CSV table of C-alpha atoms in Angstrom, one decimal:
chain,number,residue,atom,x,y,z
A,1,UNK,CA,5.4,48.8,50.3
A,2,UNK,CA,5.7,45.2,51.1
A,3,UNK,CA,7.1,43.6,47.8
A,4,UNK,CA,6.4,39.8,48.8
A,5,UNK,CA,4.0,38.1,47.2
A,6,UNK,CA,1.8,35.0,48.2
A,7,UNK,CA,0.7,32.2,46.5
A,8,UNK,CA,-1.1,29.2,46.0
A,9,UNK,CA,-0.9,26.0,43.9
A,10,UNK,CA,-4.5,25.1,42.7
A,11,UNK,CA,-5.4,21.6,41.4
A,12,UNK,CA,-8.5,20.0,40.5
A,13,UNK,CA,-9.1,16.2,41.1
A,14,UNK,CA,-10.2,14.4,38.1
A,15,UNK,CA,-12.9,11.6,37.5
A,16,UNK,CA,-9.6,9.2,37.0
A,17,UNK,CA,-8.8,10.1,40.9
A,18,UNK,CA,-5.5,11.7,39.4
A,19,UNK,CA,-4.7,15.3,40.6
A,20,UNK,CA,-4.2,18.1,37.9
A,21,UNK,CA,-2.2,21.1,38.6
A,22,UNK,CA,-3.9,24.0,36.5
A,23,UNK,CA,-2.3,27.2,38.0
A,24,UNK,CA,-1.9,29.7,40.9
A,25,UNK,CA,-3.8,31.9,42.8
A,26,UNK,CA,-1.6,35.1,44.4
A,27,UNK,CA,-1.8,37.9,46.6
A,28,UNK,CA,0.3,40.9,46.3
A,29,UNK,CA,-1.0,43.7,48.5
A,30,UNK,CA,-4.7,44.4,47.6
A,31,UNK,CA,-4.3,42.8,44.6
A,32,UNK,CA,-5.6,39.1,44.2
A,33,UNK,CA,-5.0,37.0,41.0
A,34,UNK,CA,-5.6,33.7,39.3
A,35,UNK,CA,-2.9,32.6,36.9
A,36,UNK,CA,-3.4,29.5,35.0
A,37,UNK,CA,-0.8,27.2,33.6
A,38,UNK,CA,0.1,27.4,30.0
A,39,UNK,CA,-0.8,23.5,29.7
A,40,UNK,CA,-4.0,24.0,31.2
A,41,UNK,CA,-4.9,27.1,28.8
A,42,UNK,CA,-3.9,25.2,25.9
A,43,UNK,CA,-5.3,22.2,26.6
A,44,UNK,CA,-8.9,22.2,24.6
A,45,UNK,CA,-10.1,18.9,26.9
A,46,UNK,CA,-9.3,20.6,30.2
A,47,UNK,CA,-11.2,19.9,33.1
A,48,UNK,CA,-13.4,22.8,33.9
A,49,UNK,CA,-13.3,25.0,36.9
A,50,UNK,CA,-16.2,27.3,36.1
A,51,UNK,CA,-18.5,28.1,33.3
A,52,UNK,CA,-17.8,31.6,33.8
A,53,UNK,CA,-14.2,31.0,32.4
A,54,UNK,CA,-15.9,29.3,29.7
A,55,UNK,CA,-16.4,31.5,26.3
A,56,UNK,CA,-18.4,31.0,23.2
A,57,UNK,CA,-15.6,28.8,21.6
A,58,UNK,CA,-12.1,27.9,22.4
A,59,UNK,CA,-10.5,31.0,21.2
A,60,UNK,CA,-12.6,33.1,23.5
A,61,UNK,CA,-11.9,30.6,26.2
A,62,UNK,CA,-8.2,31.0,25.9
A,63,UNK,CA,-8.7,34.8,25.9
A,64,UNK,CA,-10.4,34.6,29.5
A,65,UNK,CA,-8.0,32.5,30.8
A,66,UNK,CA,-5.0,34.7,30.0
A,67,UNK,CA,-6.6,38.0,30.3
A,68,UNK,CA,-4.4,40.9,32.0
A,69,UNK,CA,-7.6,42.7,33.9
A,70,UNK,CA,-10.7,40.6,33.7
A,71,UNK,CA,-12.4,41.0,37.0
A,72,UNK,CA,-13.1,36.9,37.0
A,73,UNK,CA,-9.3,36.5,37.2
A,74,UNK,CA,-8.1,39.7,39.0
A,75,UNK,CA,-9.0,42.0,41.7
A,76,UNK,CA,-7.4,45.0,43.4
A,77,UNK,CA,-9.8,45.6,46.5
A,78,UNK,CA,-8.3,42.6,48.9
A,79,UNK,CA,-11.2,40.3,47.6
A,80,UNK,CA,-10.8,37.2,45.9
A,81,UNK,CA,-12.6,37.1,42.4
A,82,UNK,CA,-16.0,35.8,42.6
A,83,UNK,CA,-15.9,32.3,42.2
A,84,UNK,CA,-13.3,31.8,44.7
A,85,UNK,CA,-15.2,34.3,47.0
A,86,UNK,CA,-18.1,31.9,46.7
A,87,UNK,CA,-16.1,28.9,47.9
A,88,UNK,CA,-15.7,30.6,51.6
A,89,UNK,CA,-18.5,30.4,54.2
A,90,UNK,CA,-20.4,33.2,55.7
A,91,UNK,CA,-21.3,33.8,59.6
A,92,UNK,CA,-20.4,31.9,62.3
A,93,UNK,CA,-18.8,29.3,60.1
A,94,UNK,CA,-16.3,32.1,58.6
A,95,UNK,CA,-15.5,33.4,62.1
A,96,UNK,CA,-14.7,29.7,63.2
A,97,UNK,CA,-12.4,29.2,60.1
A,98,UNK,CA,-10.8,32.8,60.8
A,99,UNK,CA,-10.2,31.8,64.6
A,100,UNK,CA,-8.6,28.7,63.3
A,101,UNK,CA,-5.9,30.3,60.9
A,102,UNK,CA,-5.4,33.2,63.3
A,103,UNK,CA,-6.6,35.5,60.4
A,104,UNK,CA,-9.2,38.4,60.2
A,105,UNK,CA,-12.5,37.0,59.0
A,106,UNK,CA,-12.0,39.2,55.8
A,107,UNK,CA,-8.8,37.9,54.9
A,108,UNK,CA,-10.0,36.1,52.1
A,109,UNK,CA,-6.7,34.7,50.7
A,110,UNK,CA,-5.7,33.3,54.0
A,111,UNK,CA,-9.4,31.8,54.8
A,112,UNK,CA,-9.3,29.8,51.3
A,113,UNK,CA,-5.4,28.8,52.2
A,114,UNK,CA,-6.6,27.5,55.6
A,115,UNK,CA,-9.2,25.2,54.5
A,116,UNK,CA,-7.5,24.7,50.8
A,117,UNK,CA,-7.6,20.7,51.3
A,118,UNK,CA,-11.3,20.6,52.0
A,119,UNK,CA,-13.0,23.0,49.9
A,120,UNK,CA,-16.5,22.6,47.7
A,121,UNK,CA,-16.0,20.5,44.5
A,122,UNK,CA,-13.0,19.1,43.4
A,123,UNK,CA,-10.6,22.2,43.8
A,124,UNK,CA,-7.6,22.0,46.0
A,125,UNK,CA,-5.2,24.6,47.0
A,126,UNK,CA,-2.1,24.3,49.1
A,127,UNK,CA,1.2,26.9,49.4
A,128,UNK,CA,4.2,26.0,47.7
A,129,UNK,CA,7.7,26.0,49.3
A,130,UNK,CA,8.8,29.3,49.2
A,131,UNK,CA,12.4,28.2,48.3
A,132,UNK,CA,11.2,27.1,44.8
A,133,UNK,CA,10.8,31.0,44.3
A,134,UNK,CA,8.0,33.1,42.4
A,135,UNK,CA,6.4,30.6,39.7
A,136,UNK,CA,7.1,32.3,36.3
A,137,UNK,CA,3.5,32.5,35.4
A,138,UNK,CA,2.8,34.4,38.7
A,139,UNK,CA,6.0,36.6,38.2
A,140,UNK,CA,4.9,37.6,34.4
A,141,UNK,CA,1.6,39.0,35.0
A,142,UNK,CA,2.8,41.1,38.1
A,143,UNK,CA,6.3,42.4,36.2
A,144,UNK,CA,4.2,42.8,33.2
A,145,UNK,CA,2.1,45.6,34.9
A,146,UNK,CA,5.3,47.0,36.2
A,147,UNK,CA,5.1,45.7,39.9
A,148,UNK,CA,8.1,44.9,41.7
A,149,UNK,CA,7.9,41.3,43.1
A,150,UNK,CA,10.9,40.6,44.7
A,151,UNK,CA,10.4,37.8,47.1
A,152,UNK,CA,8.2,35.0,47.7
A,153,UNK,CA,5.8,35.5,50.6
A,154,UNK,CA,5.3,32.9,53.4
A,155,UNK,CA,2.0,30.9,53.4
A,156,UNK,CA,1.1,28.3,56.0
A,157,UNK,CA,-0.2,25.0,55.3
A,158,UNK,CA,-3.8,24.1,55.5
A,159,UNK,CA,-5.4,23.8,58.9
A,160,UNK,CA,-5.6,19.9,59.3
A,161,UNK,CA,-9.4,19.3,59.7
A,162,UNK,CA,-10.6,22.9,58.6
A,163,UNK,CA,-13.2,22.9,55.6
A,164,UNK,CA,-14.7,25.8,53.9
A,165,UNK,CA,-18.7,24.9,53.4
A,166,UNK,CA,-20.5,27.7,51.8
A,167,UNK,CA,-23.5,28.9,54.1
A,168,UNK,CA,-24.5,30.7,56.9
A,169,UNK,CA,-25.8,27.5,59.1
A,170,UNK,CA,-23.6,26.4,61.6
A,171,UNK,CA,-22.2,23.4,59.8
A,172,UNK,CA,-19.1,20.8,60.2
A,173,UNK,CA,-17.4,18.9,57.5
A,174,UNK,CA,-17.0,15.4,58.4
A,175,UNK,CA,-16.4,11.8,57.6
A,176,UNK,CA,-18.4,8.5,58.7
A,177,UNK,CA,-16.2,6.2,61.0
A,178,UNK,CA,-18.1,3.2,61.6
A,179,UNK,CA,-21.6,4.4,62.8
A,180,UNK,CA,-20.2,7.8,63.8
A,181,UNK,CA,-19.4,10.9,62.3
A,182,UNK,CA,-15.9,12.3,62.6
A,183,UNK,CA,-15.0,16.1,62.2
A,184,UNK,CA,-11.3,15.3,63.5
A,185,UNK,CA,-10.7,13.7,59.8
A,186,UNK,CA,-7.0,13.3,60.1
A,187,UNK,CA,-6.5,15.6,57.2
A,188,UNK,CA,-9.3,13.9,54.9
A,189,UNK,CA,-11.6,15.8,53.1
A,190,UNK,CA,-15.3,15.6,54.3
A,191,UNK,CA,-17.9,13.5,52.7
A,192,UNK,CA,-20.9,14.5,55.1
A,193,UNK,CA,-22.0,17.9,56.0
A,194,UNK,CA,-23.4,18.2,59.7
A,195,UNK,CA,-26.0,21.0,60.2
A,196,UNK,CA,-27.0,22.3,63.5
A,197,UNK,CA,-30.0,24.2,64.5
A,198,UNK,CA,-30.1,27.7,66.1
A,199,UNK,CA,-31.1,28.8,69.3
A,200,UNK,CA,-33.4,30.9,67.9
A,201,UNK,CA,-35.0,28.0,65.9
A,202,UNK,CA,-34.7,24.9,67.7
A,203,UNK,CA,-36.3,23.2,65.4
A,204,UNK,CA,-34.3,23.5,62.2
A,205,UNK,CA,-32.8,20.4,61.7
A,206,UNK,CA,-36.5,18.9,61.9
A,207,UNK,CA,-37.8,21.7,59.5
A,208,UNK,CA,-35.0,20.8,56.9
A,209,UNK,CA,-35.1,16.9,57.3
A,210,UNK,CA,-39.3,17.7,56.8
A,211,UNK,CA,-38.4,19.5,53.3
A,212,UNK,CA,-36.3,16.7,52.0
A,213,UNK,CA,-39.0,14.3,52.5
A,214,UNK,CA,-41.6,16.3,50.8
A,215,UNK,CA,-39.0,16.8,47.9
A,216,UNK,CA,-38.4,13.1,47.9
A,217,UNK,CA,-42.4,12.6,47.8
A,218,UNK,CA,-42.2,14.1,44.5
A,219,UNK,CA,-39.5,12.0,43.2
A,220,UNK,CA,-37.0,15.0,43.2
A,221,UNK,CA,-33.4,14.1,43.1
A,222,UNK,CA,-32.2,14.9,46.4
A,223,UNK,CA,-28.9,15.0,48.7
A,224,UNK,CA,-29.1,11.9,51.0
A,225,UNK,CA,-30.2,13.7,54.7
A,226,UNK,CA,-30.9,11.9,58.0
A,227,UNK,CA,-31.3,13.2,61.5
A,228,UNK,CA,-28.6,11.9,64.0
A,229,UNK,CA,-28.2,12.0,67.6
A,230,UNK,CA,-25.7,14.7,69.1
A,231,UNK,CA,-24.0,11.5,70.4
A,232,UNK,CA,-23.2,9.8,67.0
A,233,UNK,CA,-21.0,12.6,66.0
A,234,UNK,CA,-17.5,13.8,67.3
A,235,UNK,CA,-18.0,17.5,67.3
A,236,UNK,CA,-15.1,19.7,68.5
A,237,UNK,CA,-17.4,21.9,70.7
A,238,UNK,CA,-20.0,21.6,73.4
A,239,UNK,CA,-23.1,22.5,71.6
A,240,UNK,CA,-26.4,22.0,73.7
A,241,UNK,CA,-28.4,20.5,70.8
A,242,UNK,CA,-29.9,16.6,70.7
A,243,UNK,CA,-30.6,16.3,66.9
A,244,UNK,CA,-28.2,17.2,64.1
A,245,UNK,CA,-28.9,16.7,60.3
A,246,UNK,CA,-26.2,14.8,58.4
A,247,UNK,CA,-26.1,15.3,54.9
A,248,UNK,CA,-23.9,13.2,52.3
A,249,UNK,CA,-22.0,15.6,50.0
A,250,UNK,CA,-23.0,14.8,46.5
A,251,UNK,CA,-19.5,16.4,45.4
A,252,UNK,CA,-17.9,13.2,46.9
A,253,UNK,CA,-18.1,9.7,45.7
A,254,UNK,CA,-17.0,6.2,46.4
A,255,UNK,CA,-13.4,6.2,48.9
A,256,UNK,CA,-13.0,10.0,48.8
A,257,UNK,CA,-13.6,10.7,44.9
A,258,UNK,CA,-14.0,14.3,44.6
A,259,UNK,CA,-16.8,15.4,42.1
A,260,UNK,CA,-16.4,18.9,40.9
A,261,UNK,CA,-19.6,21.2,41.2
A,262,UNK,CA,-20.4,25.0,41.4
A,263,UNK,CA,-23.1,27.1,42.4
A,264,UNK,CA,-25.1,29.0,40.4
A,265,UNK,CA,-23.7,32.4,42.1
A,266,UNK,CA,-20.5,31.2,40.8
A,267,UNK,CA,-22.0,30.5,37.2
A,268,UNK,CA,-23.3,33.9,36.9
A,269,UNK,CA,-20.9,35.9,38.8
A,270,UNK,CA,-22.7,37.0,41.9
A,271,UNK,CA,-20.8,37.6,44.7
A,272,UNK,CA,-22.0,36.1,48.1
A,273,UNK,CA,-23.5,39.3,49.4
A,274,UNK,CA,-25.8,39.4,46.2
A,275,UNK,CA,-26.8,35.9,46.1
A,276,UNK,CA,-30.6,36.8,45.9
A,277,UNK,CA,-29.6,38.2,42.6
A,278,UNK,CA,-31.7,40.7,40.9
A,279,UNK,CA,-35.2,39.3,40.4
A,280,UNK,CA,-37.1,35.7,40.1
A,281,UNK,CA,-37.7,36.2,36.4
A,282,UNK,CA,-34.2,37.5,35.3
A,283,UNK,CA,-32.2,34.8,37.2
A,284,UNK,CA,-34.0,31.9,36.7
A,285,UNK,CA,-34.4,32.6,33.3
A,286,UNK,CA,-30.8,32.5,33.0
A,287,UNK,CA,-30.1,29.3,34.9
A,288,UNK,CA,-32.6,27.8,32.7
A,289,UNK,CA,-30.8,28.9,29.5
A,290,UNK,CA,-27.5,27.6,31.0
A,291,UNK,CA,-29.3,24.2,31.5
A,292,UNK,CA,-30.9,24.3,27.9
A,293,UNK,CA,-27.3,24.9,26.0
A,294,UNK,CA,-24.8,23.6,28.3
A,295,UNK,CA,-26.3,20.6,30.2
A,296,UNK,CA,-25.5,17.1,29.3
A,297,UNK,CA,-29.2,16.0,29.9
A,298,UNK,CA,-30.8,19.3,28.9
A,299,UNK,CA,-34.6,18.0,28.7
A,300,UNK,CA,-34.2,16.0,32.3
A,301,UNK,CA,-32.6,19.1,33.9
A,302,UNK,CA,-35.0,21.4,32.8
A,303,UNK,CA,-37.8,19.4,34.0
A,304,UNK,CA,-36.1,19.0,37.6
A,305,UNK,CA,-35.7,22.9,37.6
A,306,UNK,CA,-39.4,23.2,37.1
A,307,UNK,CA,-40.5,20.8,39.5
A,308,UNK,CA,-38.1,21.8,42.3
A,309,UNK,CA,-38.9,25.7,41.5
A,310,UNK,CA,-42.7,24.9,42.0
A,311,UNK,CA,-42.1,22.6,45.1
A,312,UNK,CA,-39.9,25.2,46.9
A,313,UNK,CA,-43.0,27.7,46.2
A,314,UNK,CA,-45.4,25.3,47.9
A,315,UNK,CA,-43.0,24.4,51.0
A,316,UNK,CA,-42.4,28.1,51.7
A,317,UNK,CA,-38.7,27.8,50.8
A,318,UNK,CA,-37.9,31.6,50.1
A,319,UNK,CA,-34.3,31.0,50.3
A,320,UNK,CA,-33.8,29.3,47.1
A,321,UNK,CA,-31.1,31.9,46.1
A,322,UNK,CA,-28.1,31.5,43.7
A,323,UNK,CA,-25.9,29.7,46.4
A,324,UNK,CA,-28.9,27.1,47.0
A,325,UNK,CA,-28.8,25.8,43.2
A,326,UNK,CA,-25.7,24.2,41.7
A,327,UNK,CA,-24.0,22.4,38.8
A,328,UNK,CA,-21.9,19.1,39.1
A,329,UNK,CA,-19.5,17.8,36.8
A,330,UNK,CA,-19.6,14.0,36.7
A,331,UNK,CA,-16.8,13.7,33.8
A,332,UNK,CA,-15.0,16.7,34.7
A,333,UNK,CA,-16.4,18.8,32.1
A,334,UNK,CA,-19.9,18.5,31.2
A,335,UNK,CA,-22.8,20.1,33.6
A,336,UNK,CA,-25.8,18.5,35.1
A,337,UNK,CA,-28.3,20.1,37.8
A,338,UNK,CA,-27.2,19.0,41.0
A,339,UNK,CA,-29.5,17.3,43.5
A,340,UNK,CA,-31.8,19.2,45.9
A,341,UNK,CA,-29.8,20.6,48.9
A,342,UNK,CA,-30.9,23.1,51.6
A,343,UNK,CA,-34.6,22.9,51.4
A,344,UNK,CA,-36.0,24.7,54.5
A,345,UNK,CA,-39.7,26.2,55.0
A,346,UNK,CA,-38.3,29.6,55.8
A,347,UNK,CA,-42.1,31.0,56.2
A,348,UNK,CA,-42.3,28.9,59.3
A,349,UNK,CA,-39.8,30.5,61.1
A,350,UNK,CA,-41.3,34.4,60.5
A,351,UNK,CA,-43.8,34.0,63.4
A,352,UNK,CA,-41.0,33.3,66.0
A,353,UNK,CA,-39.0,36.5,65.3
A,354,UNK,CA,-39.6,40.0,64.7
A,355,UNK,CA,-41.4,41.5,62.0
A,356,UNK,CA,-38.2,43.1,60.9
A,357,UNK,CA,-36.2,40.0,60.9
A,358,UNK,CA,-35.8,37.8,57.5
A,359,UNK,CA,-36.6,41.1,55.6
A,360,UNK,CA,-35.6,39.8,52.3
A,361,UNK,CA,-37.3,36.4,52.7
A,362,UNK,CA,-40.5,38.2,53.6
A,363,UNK,CA,-40.3,40.5,50.4
A,364,UNK,CA,-39.5,36.9,48.3
A,365,UNK,CA,-42.7,35.5,50.1
A,366,UNK,CA,-44.8,38.3,48.9
A,367,UNK,CA,-43.6,37.8,45.7
A,368,UNK,CA,-44.0,33.8,45.5
A,369,UNK,CA,-47.6,34.2,46.8
A,370,UNK,CA,-48.5,36.5,43.6
A,371,UNK,CA,-46.5,34.4,41.5
A,372,UNK,CA,-49.0,33.0,38.9
A,373,UNK,CA,-49.4,30.6,36.0
A,374,UNK,CA,-48.8,33.2,33.6
A,375,UNK,CA,-45.8,34.4,35.3
A,376,UNK,CA,-44.4,30.8,34.9
A,377,UNK,CA,-45.1,30.8,31.0
A,378,UNK,CA,-43.4,34.4,30.8
A,379,UNK,CA,-40.6,32.8,32.8
A,380,UNK,CA,-40.3,29.8,30.4
A,381,UNK,CA,-40.6,32.1,27.2
A,382,UNK,CA,-38.0,34.4,28.6
A,383,UNK,CA,-35.7,31.5,29.0
A,384,UNK,CA,-36.4,30.6,25.5
A,385,UNK,CA,-37.1,27.1,26.1
A,386,UNK,CA,-38.9,24.7,23.8
A,387,UNK,CA,-42.6,24.0,23.9
A,388,UNK,CA,-43.1,26.0,27.3
A,389,UNK,CA,-46.5,24.2,27.5
A,390,UNK,CA,-45.3,20.9,28.3
A,391,UNK,CA,-43.4,22.3,31.6
A,392,UNK,CA,-46.9,24.3,32.6
A,393,UNK,CA,-48.2,20.9,32.6
A,394,UNK,CA,-45.8,19.4,34.5
A,395,UNK,CA,-45.6,22.1,37.0
A,396,UNK,CA,-49.5,21.8,37.5
A,397,UNK,CA,-49.0,17.9,38.2
A,398,UNK,CA,-46.5,18.8,41.0
A,399,UNK,CA,-49.0,21.1,42.4
A,400,UNK,CA,-51.7,18.2,42.3
A,401,UNK,CA,-49.2,15.5,43.7
A,402,UNK,CA,-48.0,17.8,46.7
A,403,UNK,CA,-51.5,18.6,47.6
A,404,UNK,CA,-52.5,14.9,47.7
A,405,UNK,CA,-49.1,13.6,49.4
A,406,UNK,CA,-48.0,16.1,51.2
A,407,UNK,CA,-50.3,16.5,54.3
A,408,UNK,CA,-49.7,13.0,55.4
A,409,UNK,CA,-45.9,13.6,55.3
A,410,UNK,CA,-46.4,16.9,57.2
A,411,UNK,CA,-48.1,15.4,60.2
A,412,UNK,CA,-44.6,14.2,61.4
A,413,UNK,CA,-42.6,17.6,61.3
A,414,UNK,CA,-42.7,20.7,63.2
A,415,UNK,CA,-46.2,22.1,63.8
A,416,UNK,CA,-45.1,25.7,62.5
A,417,UNK,CA,-43.9,23.9,59.1
A,418,UNK,CA,-47.4,22.1,58.8
A,419,UNK,CA,-49.2,25.4,59.5
A,420,UNK,CA,-46.9,27.3,56.9
A,421,UNK,CA,-47.0,24.7,54.2
A,422,UNK,CA,-50.9,23.9,54.5
A,423,UNK,CA,-51.6,27.6,54.3
A,424,UNK,CA,-49.8,27.2,50.8
A,425,UNK,CA,-51.2,24.0,49.5
A,426,UNK,CA,-54.5,25.0,50.3
A,427,UNK,CA,-55.1,28.6,48.2
A,428,UNK,CA,-52.1,30.7,50.1
A,429,UNK,CA,-50.6,30.8,46.5
A,430,UNK,CA,-51.6,32.0,43.5
A,431,UNK,CA,-50.7,28.6,42.0
A,432,UNK,CA,-53.0,26.8,44.5
A,433,UNK,CA,-55.6,29.3,44.6
A,434,UNK,CA,-59.1,28.4,42.9
């Protein structure tokens, strides 16, 4: 058996613009392990990596961070722990990153290492010089289990302009250089995401941009998005598309400041392949409880969550899975609900593909169409939020505003989006039925 061990140093960028080392991510055969530094474990004011690593009190948090066998810290199946799995891209983006690294698409450790300088949120990872030897915190854990760790393995530095952007739609990390968007960033972390349409759905950019406008019309907090020309972006490939969606990253601030964030898939510990969760009520109730109990602005965030949930139902966004809801940590420790991102009228795509395509989204659509005011009240009760009646009133106001304001906005969007959303506004949902 190969007795070498590969490892990456983990850093969190702080709101003060300092970069703090917090631990290591190591691979020994099929065993992948997170090992936190003693100084990080013993610091009650530590910057937060994930709510999934936080216990009910300080003692239980330290127990989680130092556990020998907790699945949040260690896997023996060749895969990263769930928090880190969710940092990796899917589909074409994953395959492109694997080509850049020269590794297999299922080599999660190498994929993370390849994009370590441009990950989601404020986390950064990079190799440690092999001549420094295996760090004590890494060696201690492996040898405590009776594993032979003889020498450090070699890990290449991150690919200069590689990035890991979760999601399956083809996208690139970019910085703004004057009026142009540059993907060749000379090692800088990107501050924009450039999203492309697909050959199957040539109007996908216009679809998503229209949904951003619908959300903005309801005064929802949205990521800043604009449609740009192909000529405005220095993309590395010859791509046959005229329009690109440029989305400003809310996990980036002025002068490259990194703002930590995590998706609810990470908070609730769902692997990417299970991003659609269990069921709407169970998962959304869990998300509401997180906001109610842990957010620094719980009333505002619960209100925003309900407004957004209703808006997504009205616009046919059946892809509002657990990777498309997130928390941000502006101060490094206190969560807030992140702005709206990735709003797409998925139901507008159904007619242009085979009936067997988008099976999960079609099933979600059937559930959403039947979702009633009683169901929403039951969701609020399950989430144990105070005064659910006020949120029902708020939700009904959202429906009325959308019915009044959206039809005019839809006229400038793709015809398929206009048809799909108007159907829902005009009684196609239980929420809008007479």
